[in-house]
Coordinates of C-alpha atoms in Angstrom, one line a residue:
M1 CA -15.8 26.5 17.7
K2 CA -13.4 25.9 14.8
S3 CA -11.2 23.6 17.0
V4 CA -14.3 21.6 18.0
I5 CA -15.3 21.2 14.3
D6 CA -11.7 20.1 13.4
K7 CA -11.8 17.5 16.2
I8 CA -15.1 16.2 15.0
K9 CA -13.8 16.0 11.4
G10 CA -10.7 14.2 12.7
R11 CA -12.7 11.5 14.4
A12 CA -15.5 11.2 11.8
I13 CA -13.7 8.3 10.0
Y14 CA -13.6 6.2 13.1
A15 CA -17.2 6.9 13.9
F16 CA -18.2 5.9 10.4
L17 CA -16.2 2.6 10.7
V18 CA -18.0 1.8 14.0
F19 CA -21.4 2.7 12.3
M20 CA -20.6 0.3 9.5
V21 CA -19.7 -2.5 11.9
I22 CA -22.9 -2.0 13.8
F23 CA -25.0 -1.8 10.6
F24 CA -23.7 -4.9 9.0
T25 CA -23.9 -6.8 12.3
I26 CA -27.6 -6.0 12.6
I27 CA -28.1 -7.1 9.0
N28 CA -26.0 -10.3 9.5
P29 CA -24.8 -11.3 12.9
N30 CA -22.0 -13.4 11.3
F31 CA -20.2 -10.1 10.4
L32 CA -19.0 -9.6 13.9
T33 CA -17.5 -13.0 14.4
V34 CA -13.8 -13.3 15.0
K35 CA -13.4 -15.6 11.9
N36 CA -15.1 -13.0 9.6
L37 CA -13.2 -10.0 11.1
L38 CA -9.9 -11.9 10.5
N39 CA -11.1 -12.6 7.0
V40 CA -11.7 -8.9 6.4
A41 CA -8.3 -8.1 7.7
K42 CA -6.7 -10.7 5.4
Q43 CA -8.6 -9.3 2.4
V44 CA -7.3 -5.8 3.0
S45 CA -3.8 -6.7 3.9
I46 CA -2.4 -6.0 0.4
F47 CA -4.1 -2.6 0.3
G48 CA -2.9 -1.9 3.8
I49 CA 0.7 -2.7 3.1
A50 CA 0.8 -0.6 -0.1
S51 CA -1.1 2.3 1.5
V52 CA 1.8 3.1 3.9
G53 CA 4.0 4.2 1.0
M54 CA 1.1 5.9 -0.8
T55 CA 0.4 7.9 2.4
Y56 CA 3.9 9.4 2.3
V57 CA 3.6 10.3 -1.4
I58 CA 0.2 12.0 -0.9
L59 CA 1.5 13.8 2.2
L60 CA 4.0 15.4 -0.2
G61 CA 1.1 16.5 -2.3
G62 CA 2.1 13.9 -5.0
I63 CA 0.6 10.7 -6.3
D64 CA 1.9 7.4 -7.3
L65 CA 0.0 5.7 -10.2
A66 CA 2.8 3.1 -10.6
T67 CA 1.8 1.2 -7.4
G68 CA -0.4 -1.4 -9.2
S69 CA 2.2 -2.0 -11.9
I70 CA 4.9 -2.4 -9.4
I71 CA 2.8 -5.0 -7.6
S72 CA 2.3 -6.8 -10.9
F73 CA 5.9 -6.5 -11.9
V74 CA 7.2 -7.8 -8.6
N75 CA 4.6 -10.5 -8.7
I76 CA 6.0 -11.8 -11.9
V77 CA 9.7 -11.1 -11.2
C78 CA 9.7 -12.9 -7.9
A79 CA 7.8 -15.9 -9.3
Y80 CA 10.3 -16.0 -12.2
F81 CA 13.3 -16.0 -9.9
M82 CA 11.9 -18.9 -7.8
V83 CA 10.3 -21.1 -10.4
N84 CA 12.1 -20.4 -13.7
M85 CA 15.6 -19.8 -12.2
G86 CA 15.4 -22.0 -9.2
M87 CA 16.6 -19.2 -6.9
N88 CA 16.5 -19.4 -3.1
V89 CA 13.3 -18.0 -1.7
V90 CA 15.0 -15.4 0.6
L91 CA 17.3 -14.2 -2.2
A92 CA 14.4 -13.9 -4.7
V93 CA 12.3 -11.9 -2.2
L94 CA 15.2 -9.6 -1.4
L95 CA 16.1 -9.0 -5.0
S96 CA 12.4 -8.3 -5.9
L97 CA 12.2 -5.7 -3.1
I98 CA 15.5 -4.1 -4.2
I99 CA 14.0 -3.8 -7.8
S100 CA 10.7 -2.3 -6.6
T101 CA 12.5 0.2 -4.4
F102 CA 14.8 1.2 -7.2
I103 CA 11.8 1.8 -9.5
G104 CA 10.3 4.1 -6.9
F105 CA 13.7 5.8 -6.4
L106 CA 13.9 6.3 -10.1
N107 CA 10.5 7.9 -10.2
G108 CA 11.6 10.2 -7.3
I109 CA 14.8 11.3 -9.2
I110 CA 12.8 12.2 -12.3
I111 CA 10.2 14.1 -10.3
A112 CA 12.7 16.0 -8.2
E113 CA 15.5 16.7 -10.7
L114 CA 13.5 17.2 -14.0
R115 CA 10.6 18.7 -12.1
M116 CA 8.1 16.7 -14.0
P117 CA 4.6 16.2 -12.4
A118 CA 4.3 13.1 -10.3
L119 CA 1.1 12.2 -12.2
I120 CA 2.9 12.1 -15.6
V121 CA 6.0 10.3 -14.3
T122 CA 4.2 7.6 -12.4
F123 CA 1.7 7.1 -15.2
A124 CA 4.6 6.5 -17.6
S125 CA 6.2 4.1 -15.0
Q126 CA 2.8 2.3 -14.7
T127 CA 2.6 1.7 -18.4
I128 CA 6.3 0.7 -18.8
F129 CA 6.4 -1.9 -16.0
A130 CA 2.9 -3.3 -16.7
G131 CA 4.3 -4.0 -20.2
Y132 CA 7.5 -5.5 -18.8
A133 CA 5.5 -7.8 -16.5
Y134 CA 3.7 -9.3 -19.6
I135 CA 7.0 -9.5 -21.6
I136 CA 8.7 -11.6 -18.8
C137 CA 5.8 -14.0 -18.4
G138 CA 4.7 -14.0 -22.0
G139 CA 1.1 -13.5 -20.8
V140 CA 1.2 -16.9 -19.1
P141 CA 0.9 -17.2 -15.3
I142 CA 3.9 -18.6 -13.3
S143 CA 2.8 -21.0 -10.6
R144 CA 4.1 -23.8 -8.3
M145 CA 6.0 -21.6 -5.8
P146 CA 8.1 -23.3 -3.0
E147 CA 6.0 -24.4 0.0
S148 CA 8.2 -22.3 2.3
F149 CA 7.3 -19.2 0.4
L150 CA 3.5 -19.9 0.5
K151 CA 3.5 -19.6 4.3
L152 CA 3.9 -15.8 3.9
G153 CA 0.5 -15.4 2.3
Q154 CA -1.3 -18.6 3.4
G155 CA 0.1 -19.4 6.8
Y156 CA -1.2 -18.8 10.2
V157 CA 0.2 -17.9 13.6
G158 CA -2.4 -19.4 15.9
P159 CA -5.7 -18.2 14.5
I160 CA -4.2 -15.1 12.9
P161 CA -3.2 -15.1 9.2
V162 CA 0.4 -14.2 8.4
P163 CA -0.6 -11.4 5.9
V164 CA -2.5 -9.7 8.7
I165 CA 0.6 -9.8 11.0
V166 CA 2.7 -8.4 8.1
M167 CA 0.2 -5.6 7.6
V168 CA 0.1 -4.7 11.3
V169 CA 3.9 -4.6 11.5
I170 CA 4.1 -2.4 8.3
F171 CA 1.5 0.0 9.8
A172 CA 3.5 0.1 13.0
I173 CA 6.7 0.8 11.1
G174 CA 4.9 3.4 8.9
T175 CA 3.6 5.2 12.0
F176 CA 7.0 5.2 13.6
I177 CA 8.6 6.7 10.5
L178 CA 6.0 9.4 10.3
N179 CA 5.8 10.3 14.0
K180 CA 9.2 9.5 15.5
T181 CA 11.8 10.3 12.9
Y182 CA 13.0 13.7 11.6
F183 CA 12.5 12.8 8.0
G184 CA 8.9 11.8 8.8
R185 CA 8.4 15.4 10.0
Y186 CA 10.0 16.5 6.7
F187 CA 7.2 14.8 4.8
Y188 CA 4.7 17.1 6.5
A189 CA 6.9 20.2 6.0
V190 CA 7.6 19.6 2.2
G191 CA 3.9 18.8 1.6
G192 CA 2.7 21.8 3.6
N193 CA 5.0 24.4 1.8
I194 CA 7.9 23.1 -0.2
E195 CA 9.5 26.5 -0.6
A196 CA 9.4 27.2 3.1
A197 CA 10.8 23.8 3.7
R198 CA 13.7 24.4 1.2
L199 CA 14.5 27.8 2.8
S200 CA 14.6 26.2 6.3
G201 CA 17.4 23.9 5.1
I202 CA 15.4 20.7 4.2
R203 CA 16.8 19.0 1.1
T204 CA 13.5 18.6 -0.6
G205 CA 14.8 16.7 -3.5
R206 CA 16.2 14.0 -1.2
V207 CA 12.9 13.8 0.6
K208 CA 11.2 13.1 -2.7
Y209 CA 13.8 10.4 -3.5
L210 CA 13.1 8.7 -0.1
V211 CA 9.3 9.0 -0.3
F212 CA 9.0 7.4 -3.8
A213 CA 11.6 4.8 -2.9
L214 CA 9.5 3.8 0.2
S215 CA 6.4 3.8 -2.0
G216 CA 8.1 1.4 -4.4
F217 CA 9.3 -0.8 -1.5
F218 CA 5.9 -1.2 0.2
A219 CA 4.2 -1.8 -3.2
G220 CA 6.8 -4.5 -3.9
L221 CA 6.2 -6.1 -0.5
A222 CA 2.5 -6.1 -1.2
G223 CA 3.2 -7.8 -4.5
I224 CA 5.2 -10.5 -2.8
V225 CA 2.5 -11.2 -0.2
L226 CA -0.1 -11.3 -3.0
L227 CA 2.0 -13.8 -4.9
S228 CA 2.3 -16.0 -1.9
R229 CA -1.5 -15.8 -1.3
T230 CA -2.5 -16.8 -4.8
N231 CA 0.5 -19.1 -5.6
S232 CA 0.4 -17.7 -9.1
G233 CA 2.4 -14.9 -10.7
M234 CA 0.2 -13.0 -13.1
G235 CA 1.0 -10.0 -15.4
N236 CA -2.2 -8.2 -14.3
A237 CA -2.1 -9.2 -10.6
G238 CA -2.0 -5.5 -9.4
L239 CA -4.3 -4.1 -12.1
G240 CA -6.3 -1.2 -10.6
Y241 CA -4.7 -1.6 -7.1
E242 CA -3.3 2.0 -7.2
F243 CA -6.8 3.4 -7.1
K244 CA -7.9 1.2 -4.3
V245 CA -4.8 2.2 -2.3
I246 CA -5.3 5.9 -3.0
T247 CA -8.9 5.5 -1.9
C248 CA -7.8 3.9 1.4
V249 CA -5.4 6.8 2.0
V250 CA -7.7 9.7 1.0
L251 CA -10.7 8.2 2.8
G252 CA -8.4 8.0 5.9
G253 CA -8.1 11.8 5.9
V254 CA -4.8 12.4 4.2
S255 CA -5.1 15.6 2.3
V256 CA -4.5 15.4 -1.5
A257 CA -3.0 18.9 -1.2
G258 CA -0.3 17.5 1.1
G259 CA 1.0 18.3 4.5
S260 CA -1.9 16.8 6.5
G261 CA -3.0 13.4 7.6
R262 CA -2.3 10.5 10.1
M263 CA -1.5 6.9 9.7
S264 CA -4.3 5.9 12.1
G265 CA -6.8 7.4 9.7
V266 CA -5.3 5.4 6.9
V267 CA -5.8 2.2 9.0
A268 CA -9.5 3.1 9.5
G269 CA -9.9 3.9 5.8
T270 CA -8.4 0.6 4.8
F271 CA -10.8 -1.3 7.1
I272 CA -13.8 0.7 5.9
I273 CA -13.1 -0.5 2.3
G274 CA -12.7 -4.1 3.6
A275 CA -15.8 -3.9 5.8
L276 CA -17.9 -2.5 3.0
N277 CA -16.9 -5.2 0.5
N278 CA -17.4 -8.0 3.0
G279 CA -20.7 -6.6 4.4
M280 CA -22.2 -6.4 0.9
V281 CA -21.1 -10.0 0.2
L282 CA -22.8 -11.1 3.4
M283 CA -26.0 -9.2 2.3
N284 CA -25.9 -11.0 -1.1
I285 CA -25.9 -7.7 -3.0
N286 CA -25.6 -8.2 -6.7
T287 CA -22.3 -7.0 -8.2

């Protein structure tokens, strides 16, 4: 009986997503059109990309409140490189991703070596880099990105928006890391019982470095895609995104206690958030 209940719980998120699609389609048939579904996917692409890194962090039983600030910081830094410094687009993007990965790595070192709670460390990081973003831009948006860069957030491959393709690729990579690599299995082990993982020979400190570095990388990539979509670097671009990303992950069935969850559930959780927002807009519900 318990196994049956566990299976029902494991599939409840997908059933709810289907229910929402049916409900909003009955209310407004335009919801289930290809154009609108692609629009929903495009809207959630930023959350989806960042949620991969957050999934790893929460699987460890941690949390990363710096995600939104990293998105804002990379948003400004990448725009500054391209517009104010005239840097090549590819180089600007690579440097921005290196910076965001290093921020996450630094958070991981402090958490693992100084044994400070992830909540405190990432909240401090959130405050610091949100401030740096404003310092760099002086509170003024940076706009007029190169046309080649804008294709990342505004381009299409056939009828499919490029941000959606990026999100799908990132989800695929995230799933591969989690299910097909030995350190993906370490995420579950450390999150399930860190002491048992340590005694079994897993270098738990290095796992934390890797997880928070990956979280920083995916948040940075989300910030770059957001910059390309809006064509404007803003100091508050990622304000509040960390809570939306956490919602996608937890709604997708990843346990906040760590050690349990699947990437497929996170995909469903992400699309539930998008479908809910889009459906209420189509219903003309007051904000």
